Amino acid sequence: MPSPDQLPIFAELVAPASRRARPHLRLQPPLLADLTARQRRAVTHGDGPLLIVAGAGTGKTTVITRRIAWLIGEKLASPGEILALTFTDRAALEMTERVDELVPYGYTDTVISTFHAWGDRLLRDHALEAGLSDRSTVLSKAEQVIFLREHLFELPLDRYRPLGDPTRFLHALATLISRARDEDVTPADYGAFAAAQVAAAAASPDDPALGEAAGPHVELAACYTAYQALMRRNDRIDFGDQVGLALDLLREHPTILAAERARYRYILVDEFQDTNHVQFELVKLLTGSPRANLTVVGDDDQSIYRFRGAALSNILGFRDAYPAAASVVLTDNFRSRQPILDAAYRLIRHNDPDRLEAREGLDKRLVARAHARRGAAAAEMPIDLLAFDTGSDEADAAAERIAASVRSGRRAGDHAVLVRTNRDADPILRSLNMARVPWRFAGTAGLYRQPEVRLLVSFLRAVNDPEDSVSCYDLATSELFGLDPRDVTLALNAAARRRTSLEAALRAASAQPEEAPFGRRPLEVVARLLASLDQHRAMSVERTTGELLYHFISSSGWLGRLAAEARQSGDERLANMARFFEIVRRQSSLLRDDRLPFLVAQLDTLIEAGDDPSTADLATDDGDAVHVLTYHRAKGLEFPIVIMVGLVDDRFPTRSRGDLLPLPAELVREALPEGDHHLAEERRLFYVGMTRAREELVLSWARDYGGRTARRMSQFVLEALDLPPATPVESLRPSVAERLERHQRPARRPAVAPPPSLADRPLVLSYGQVSDYLECPAKYRFGHLIRIPTPVTHQLVYGRALHAAVQVFHRRQMAGRPMSLPELHAELDAAWESAGFLTRQHEEARRTAAREALERFWSAQQADPATPTAVELEFSVPLGRDRVRGRYDRVDTDPDGRVTITDYKSSDVRDPATAARRSRESLQLAIYGLAWEAQHGRPPDELSLHFLESGIEGRSPATPKRLARAAEQVASAAEGIRAGRFEAQPSPSRCGYCPFREICPDAIR
Ligand code: SF4
């Protein structure tokens, strides 16, 4: 947790890094020694385009990161001249860490980013030219739907806004617009297409079908145009815009394009099979030539994001854009046993001829290079095909099999069960509970359905609306209040008779206990429930929703209970809760007034719009538990034993469901391959699932999943195992006695074993983490391991807003567009949150103080307008066996090359002596000094704390002794964390300011 006066870190712009020579760059050996011949060829490819076809488990990330290191080591490019693009933050982080291990000094100049983050940075760097402000809000898909809904009657809609059900097409409209963005179809393009349709209809008046077809397109094109205009007017952009507008910017501004081209000598794209049309266009524009130094890495057989716009044609047609491209095919698989690879290969060949292998005449057959586990007989068949009568038999058998495997010495975490949809996980989870096997579920959706999150949503709704009986019922019967559903039903019946709400009925029962339909104990619970509703309703007038929610979970003791439970049964529930808090916070920031009624309405709309965020994303080695995952979540992971369940037609492959409003085929730029696209994509998904298995793969299915007709085994199983279509498979059926016996067992969720020791795993630590651990290891555990949400404090609000304004000031200064004082104040207002203050007067007093502080800052800057070299510059550098990460608020390099790193503080320090002492003693500054030294081979010349309230700066040198002491402190925190030592270190002063004191059993009050 940041200390109250520590200014928070914002994901913002990074100034162009300096291009100093790095005389001491030396790569960690051995860079090439452990690579196969083909991997080495890919890594050491010289200039010109290169396509690396990297099959599953062939060391794709190793190759791409070694290539970056090799380019740097061979001095073909400085780190800053390399751009590596990928898809997820997690992939970008992993790549960054791996490069970091290979290149000892200064990889930070290498831009390793997702497409969206890279586009976003470009747009914010050139906000003026892009016609945006540098505060544009990015809307998610669900928020895009909400936006459409808010502006529904400003859109030129008719047939797609039926007055009886005006929101019916909103989702489909948002999808259509996203698809158009992904395909680089502008509103003008769509308009021209619609006009051509109208003209064609006019030219053939005898063909009424043409006229009928043209009308909808005219309406949709007009809607797209209006949507775009509204988004710009409201300073909003969507996910597609982050890349699409960046592409437009580069097309329309040759100087910006020239600067970006000059900046990057080598461009690498990871997971190339997942790029959409716009992303590839962006890459082509940036590289500028068919002979450019572009390396793409991908596997067409693992392309599984067509529903997100991924264009398989990009990888299949790479050579059309880069005819001189060299290619390397990686087929040595370091993960799975050969029979698993052979079966997967048999399956995927059914996608021919729309595969690279068939198109380019390659051989993509994977060859097993992994060593079999000791004890696994070489001849033993690692694939099992199991058939069952019913889905519950199948789920029970999977659970029993895992339980037996655990009894024989395996870890629960060695097993993964893959399900096609989130819903398919339920029976498996129930059976695992019965078998008392701990599990973790990672779905691509389902956060709002998790009991702990549902309870929070019901609480908000029930407080907001006393008439909302459904939410009140949910709350009353939740684990927190625990009323017996039968008692609540009695109250509901009474409510129905009187035509009142459930809450009113409970109040009546509470007021006249003698007439209440239930006993004394339930009445006590009812009183507690009503008191809680009353208390929070009163609070909701003054407090933000986040504060309200936090008060509810902490004052009820629920947070404390979950925190204690997390020690035994894992952090999943708290992590889900933390994720929901993030959503509330994000939605609050989109609202003009984030009080309860508005926030609840926003949440309802979000859920109604189909927002279905994934559950908490815990690392696969967080605790020892079976991994139950959807296929999309399993991509990139591997497990010794994989069980694929529910393998029947109509479940896997699923039925194709096209878009309600598809983008007209004439506008789709992707050269669509022949054949059934949906079936081919499902087959690739199946292939991805099979290739997750290292040692054993179980394929299972059942005849009866509750429908009317018996199910057939999935055609993919037949294809993979090369079975004739009508293969009879004997089903396994437990005895009746065994079935009955199962129901006697408790269905309580078993405990997850604590995380395995972190052993030698390197850690990535920020100053905040080190400082929290050193202060109290238990505080570290609550804040950084379990990530218990904490309420927003007024100190935090004050610090954030000041920081945001100062940051924009410097950014504008660096772009040569200095800010006026009113503009600076406007930035403060925009970043201000009305949360955490004692009263309105308190808030006003703080805001006035902040304005005055900025006024002083602004005046000082006018007198001495020194432009920083960088603001908000990220770093992540190796330190011993671990790494430290963070951001420098500000870096200044004077004409003599003297470097000063400054951290802005919002705490009230008014005398130079205290400022100097705080600067000297600051561990944060010392860590920044260490990081700078690791990056540049020498420490900064000065470290400074700038106290914004008073304008006073405290400066101190980065002496070797001080940096060595800081390195020891980081190492000691890392060692404790690695060893899992989280004993509390209570003291009155520590616990007094600790945000976890309400739930910490060791707190001294
Ligand atoms: S309340 Fe005290 S003992 Fe508990 S985590 Fe916080 S500082 Fe540590």
Tab-separated table of C-alpha atoms in Angstrom, residues 605-838:
chain	number	residue	atom	x	y	z
A	605	THR	CA	-27.137	-1.296	-17.522
A	606	LEU	CA	-23.684	-2.790	-17.681
A	607	ILE	CA	-24.945	-6.225	-16.704
A	608	GLU	CA	-27.913	-5.883	-19.025
A	609	ALA	CA	-25.544	-4.861	-21.835
A	610	GLY	CA	-23.899	-8.237	-21.497
A	611	ASP	CA	-20.864	-7.211	-19.484
A	612	ASP	CA	-19.594	-10.479	-18.101
A	613	PRO	CA	-16.086	-10.017	-16.756
A	614	SER	CA	-13.908	-12.985	-16.055
A	615	THR	CA	-13.355	-14.189	-12.542
A	616	ALA	CA	-10.153	-13.290	-10.752
A	617	ASP	CA	-7.078	-14.241	-12.706
A	618	LEU	CA	-4.963	-16.097	-10.221
A	619	ALA	CA	-1.582	-17.401	-11.230
A	620	THR	CA	-1.580	-21.116	-12.017
A	621	ASP	CA	0.798	-21.807	-9.156
A	622	ASP	CA	-1.254	-19.906	-6.570
A	623	GLY	CA	-2.097	-22.763	-4.254
A	624	ASP	CA	-2.305	-26.442	-5.037
A	625	ALA	CA	-5.657	-27.017	-6.702
A	626	VAL	CA	-7.080	-28.581	-9.844
A	627	HIS	CA	-7.367	-26.042	-12.645
A	628	VAL	CA	-10.810	-25.935	-14.182
A	629	LEU	CA	-10.550	-23.725	-17.238
A	630	THR	CA	-12.218	-22.768	-20.457
A	631	TYR	CA	-10.150	-23.470	-23.567
A	632	HIS	CA	-9.554	-19.806	-24.238
A	633	ARG	CA	-8.180	-19.360	-20.717
A	634	ALA	CA	-5.969	-22.439	-21.127
A	635	LYS	CA	-4.133	-21.055	-24.170
A	636	GLY	CA	-0.452	-20.628	-23.402
A	637	LEU	CA	-0.574	-22.929	-20.348
A	638	GLU	CA	0.426	-26.559	-19.901
A	639	PHE	CA	-0.342	-29.288	-17.368
A	640	PRO	CA	0.892	-32.844	-16.800
A	641	ILE	CA	-2.651	-34.260	-16.983
A	642	VAL	CA	-5.450	-32.727	-19.006
A	643	ILE	CA	-9.056	-33.946	-18.974
A	644	MET	CA	-11.289	-32.621	-21.747
A	645	VAL	CA	-14.939	-33.149	-20.851
A	646	GLY	CA	-18.272	-32.787	-22.628
A	647	LEU	CA	-16.918	-33.880	-26.004
A	648	VAL	CA	-20.162	-34.288	-27.897
A	649	ASP	CA	-21.476	-32.702	-31.059
A	650	ASP	CA	-23.318	-29.412	-30.454
A	651	ARG	CA	-21.167	-28.814	-27.378
A	652	PHE	CA	-17.809	-29.150	-29.038
A	653	PRO	CA	-18.021	-28.106	-31.799
A	654	THR	CA	-20.651	-25.640	-30.698
A	655	ARG	CA	-23.289	-24.554	-33.154
A	656	SER	CA	-22.370	-21.554	-35.233
A	657	ARG	CA	-24.134	-18.413	-34.181
A	658	GLY	CA	-23.486	-15.611	-36.614
A	659	ASP	CA	-23.735	-11.923	-35.705
A	660	LEU	CA	-27.255	-10.514	-35.618
A	661	LEU	CA	-26.046	-7.623	-37.771
A	662	PRO	CA	-23.094	-8.947	-39.719
A	663	LEU	CA	-20.722	-6.661	-41.554
A	664	PRO	CA	-21.587	-7.033	-45.260
A	665	ALA	CA	-19.248	-9.517	-46.924
A	666	GLU	CA	-18.337	-6.874	-49.522
A	667	LEU	CA	-16.802	-4.767	-46.755
A	668	VAL	CA	-14.804	-7.548	-45.140
A	669	ARG	CA	-11.187	-7.073	-46.173
A	670	GLU	CA	-10.057	-10.448	-45.013
A	671	ALA	CA	-9.700	-12.891	-47.876
A	672	LEU	CA	-11.849	-15.571	-46.335
A	673	PRO	CA	-10.607	-19.122	-46.727
A	674	GLU	CA	-12.908	-21.725	-48.190
A	675	GLY	CA	-14.933	-24.112	-46.043
A	676	ASP	CA	-16.776	-23.890	-42.762
A	677	HIS	CA	-14.987	-21.155	-40.769
A	678	HIS	CA	-16.773	-21.872	-37.547
A	679	LEU	CA	-16.005	-25.577	-37.619
A	680	ALA	CA	-12.369	-24.883	-38.471
A	681	GLU	CA	-12.070	-22.439	-35.556
A	682	GLU	CA	-13.648	-24.945	-33.138
A	683	ARG	CA	-11.205	-27.563	-34.375
A	684	ARG	CA	-8.299	-25.246	-33.640
A	685	LEU	CA	-9.693	-24.728	-30.157
A	686	PHE	CA	-9.809	-28.490	-29.658
A	687	TYR	CA	-6.229	-28.674	-30.935
A	688	VAL	CA	-5.173	-26.023	-28.417
A	689	GLY	CA	-6.804	-28.091	-25.650
A	690	MET	CA	-5.064	-31.321	-26.636
A	691	THR	CA	-1.660	-29.701	-26.873
A	692	ARG	CA	-1.870	-28.405	-23.285
A	693	ALA	CA	-1.225	-31.960	-21.997
A	694	ARG	CA	2.274	-32.982	-21.098
A	695	GLU	CA	1.895	-36.606	-20.031
A	696	GLU	CA	-1.724	-37.728	-20.092
A	697	LEU	CA	-4.762	-36.654	-22.024
A	698	VAL	CA	-8.268	-37.831	-21.196
A	699	LEU	CA	-11.095	-37.292	-23.685
A	700	SER	CA	-14.504	-37.874	-22.197
A	701	TRP	CA	-18.156	-37.570	-23.151
A	702	ALA	CA	-21.595	-38.704	-22.085
A	703	ARG	CA	-24.755	-39.677	-23.916
A	704	ASP	CA	-27.071	-37.674	-21.732
A	705	TYR	CA	-26.569	-34.076	-20.640
A	706	GLY	CA	-30.228	-33.539	-19.864
A	707	GLY	CA	-31.596	-32.941	-23.368
A	708	ARG	CA	-34.291	-34.940	-25.130
A	709	THR	CA	-32.049	-36.738	-27.561
A	710	ALA	CA	-29.000	-38.871	-26.933
A	711	ARG	CA	-25.706	-37.159	-27.752
A	712	ARG	CA	-23.056	-38.374	-30.148
A	713	MET	CA	-19.363	-38.317	-29.532
A	714	SER	CA	-17.748	-35.199	-30.964
A	715	GLN	CA	-16.497	-35.562	-34.507
A	716	PHE	CA	-13.211	-34.090	-33.281
A	717	VAL	CA	-12.588	-37.145	-31.105
A	718	LEU	CA	-13.127	-39.382	-34.106
A	719	GLU	CA	-10.768	-37.253	-36.159
A	720	ALA	CA	-8.058	-37.093	-33.499
A	721	LEU	CA	-8.125	-40.806	-32.722
A	722	ASP	CA	-8.776	-41.798	-36.305
A	723	LEU	CA	-11.919	-43.744	-35.424
A	724	PRO	CA	-14.599	-44.661	-37.926
A	725	PRO	CA	-17.785	-42.568	-37.528
A	726	ALA	CA	-19.919	-45.301	-35.977
A	727	THR	CA	-17.402	-46.549	-33.441
A	728	PRO	CA	-19.281	-48.216	-30.589
A	729	VAL	CA	-17.914	-47.092	-27.265
A	730	GLU	CA	-18.834	-48.877	-24.109
A	731	SER	CA	-19.958	-46.479	-21.424
A	732	LEU	CA	-18.753	-46.664	-17.886
A	733	ARG	CA	-21.534	-46.801	-15.386
A	734	PRO	CA	-21.158	-46.687	-11.644
A	735	SER	CA	-23.300	-49.082	-9.600
A	736	VAL	CA	-26.563	-47.825	-8.119
A	737	ALA	CA	-25.128	-48.197	-4.619
A	738	GLU	CA	-22.150	-46.091	-5.556
A	739	ARG	CA	-24.401	-43.411	-7.008
A	740	LEU	CA	-26.433	-43.224	-3.827
A	741	GLU	CA	-23.338	-43.196	-1.710
A	742	ARG	CA	-22.030	-40.103	-3.472
A	743	HIS	CA	-24.925	-38.079	-2.148
A	744	GLN	CA	-23.993	-38.831	1.421
A	745	ARG	CA	-20.689	-37.099	1.043
A	746	PRO	CA	-20.392	-33.491	1.989
A	747	ALA	CA	-20.451	-31.059	-0.937
A	748	ARG	CA	-18.535	-28.400	0.923
A	749	ARG	CA	-15.724	-26.874	-0.982
A	750	PRO	CA	-12.456	-28.352	0.209
A	751	ALA	CA	-9.531	-26.272	1.306
A	752	VAL	CA	-6.862	-25.301	-1.163
A	753	ALA	CA	-3.385	-26.080	0.011
A	754	PRO	CA	-1.297	-23.000	0.618
A	755	PRO	CA	0.756	-21.813	-2.314
A	756	PRO	CA	3.854	-23.872	-2.840
A	757	SER	CA	6.995	-22.234	-1.568
A	758	LEU	CA	8.179	-19.637	-4.029
A	759	ALA	CA	11.521	-21.412	-3.842
A	760	ASP	CA	13.854	-19.811	-6.338
A	761	ARG	CA	11.247	-17.923	-8.254
A	762	PRO	CA	12.419	-14.377	-8.949
A	763	LEU	CA	10.089	-11.686	-7.665
A	764	VAL	CA	9.119	-8.369	-9.179
A	765	LEU	CA	8.757	-5.821	-6.400
A	766	SER	CA	7.769	-2.187	-6.292
A	767	TYR	CA	8.849	0.280	-3.647
A	768	GLY	CA	5.363	0.094	-2.110
A	769	GLN	CA	5.611	-3.675	-1.750
A	770	VAL	CA	9.080	-3.572	-0.228
A	771	SER	CA	8.085	-0.831	2.168
A	772	ASP	CA	4.888	-2.618	3.246
A	773	TYR	CA	6.723	-5.879	3.807
A	774	LEU	CA	9.428	-4.228	5.853
A	775	GLU	CA	6.825	-2.393	7.888
A	776	CYS	CA	4.647	-5.420	8.592
A	777	PRO	CA	4.696	-8.660	6.592
A	778	ALA	CA	1.019	-9.251	7.405
A	779	LYS	CA	0.188	-5.899	5.825
A	780	TYR	CA	2.022	-7.017	2.707
A	781	ARG	CA	0.004	-10.220	2.638
A	782	PHE	CA	-3.326	-8.407	2.977
A	783	GLY	CA	-2.490	-5.702	0.481
A	784	HIS	CA	-0.398	-7.427	-2.172
A	785	LEU	CA	-1.025	-11.154	-1.967
A	786	ILE	CA	-4.719	-11.324	-1.160
A	787	ARG	CA	-5.296	-7.812	-2.511
A	788	ILE	CA	-8.044	-6.903	-0.098
A	789	PRO	CA	-9.776	-3.793	-1.344
A	790	THR	CA	-9.243	-0.708	0.788
A	791	PRO	CA	-11.383	2.391	0.845
A	792	VAL	CA	-10.314	5.518	-0.971
A	793	THR	CA	-8.934	8.001	1.558
A	794	HIS	CA	-9.016	11.751	1.244
A	795	GLN	CA	-5.202	11.795	1.323
A	796	LEU	CA	-5.188	9.529	-1.688
A	797	VAL	CA	-7.733	11.663	-3.565
A	798	TYR	CA	-5.735	14.796	-2.823
A	799	GLY	CA	-2.434	13.227	-3.864
A	800	ARG	CA	-3.798	11.673	-7.041
A	801	ALA	CA	-5.455	14.848	-8.261
A	802	LEU	CA	-2.374	16.990	-7.626
A	803	HIS	CA	-0.192	14.425	-9.263
A	804	ALA	CA	-2.431	14.100	-12.321
A	805	ALA	CA	-2.449	17.860	-12.858
A	806	VAL	CA	1.339	18.173	-12.492
A	807	GLN	CA	1.844	15.286	-14.835
A	808	VAL	CA	-0.331	16.812	-17.585
A	809	PHE	CA	1.480	20.115	-17.034
A	810	HIS	CA	4.840	18.496	-17.737
A	811	ARG	CA	3.546	16.509	-20.662
A	812	ARG	CA	2.230	19.643	-22.299
A	813	GLN	CA	5.469	21.432	-21.465
A	814	MET	CA	7.471	18.684	-23.160
A	815	ALA	CA	5.187	18.843	-26.220
A	816	GLY	CA	5.847	22.621	-26.450
A	817	ARG	CA	2.297	23.553	-25.432
A	818	PRO	CA	2.611	25.145	-21.986
A	819	MET	CA	-0.495	25.258	-19.811
A	820	SER	CA	-2.221	28.286	-18.370
A	821	LEU	CA	-3.170	28.330	-14.693
A	822	PRO	CA	-6.918	27.904	-15.426
A	823	GLU	CA	-6.068	24.865	-17.543
A	824	LEU	CA	-4.020	23.438	-14.705
A	825	HIS	CA	-6.928	23.971	-12.310
A	826	ALA	CA	-9.250	22.298	-14.799
A	827	GLU	CA	-6.979	19.247	-14.764
A	828	LEU	CA	-7.191	19.174	-10.992
A	829	ASP	CA	-10.992	19.328	-11.108
A	830	ALA	CA	-11.141	16.576	-13.706
A	831	ALA	CA	-9.035	14.263	-11.570
A	832	TRP	CA	-10.788	15.104	-8.303
A	833	GLU	CA	-12.946	12.466	-6.633
A	834	SER	CA	-15.481	13.255	-3.953
A	835	ALA	CA	-14.547	10.321	-1.778
A	836	GLY	CA	-13.081	9.790	1.646
A	837	PHE	CA	-13.696	13.294	3.009
A	838	LEU	CA	-15.192	13.836	6.430
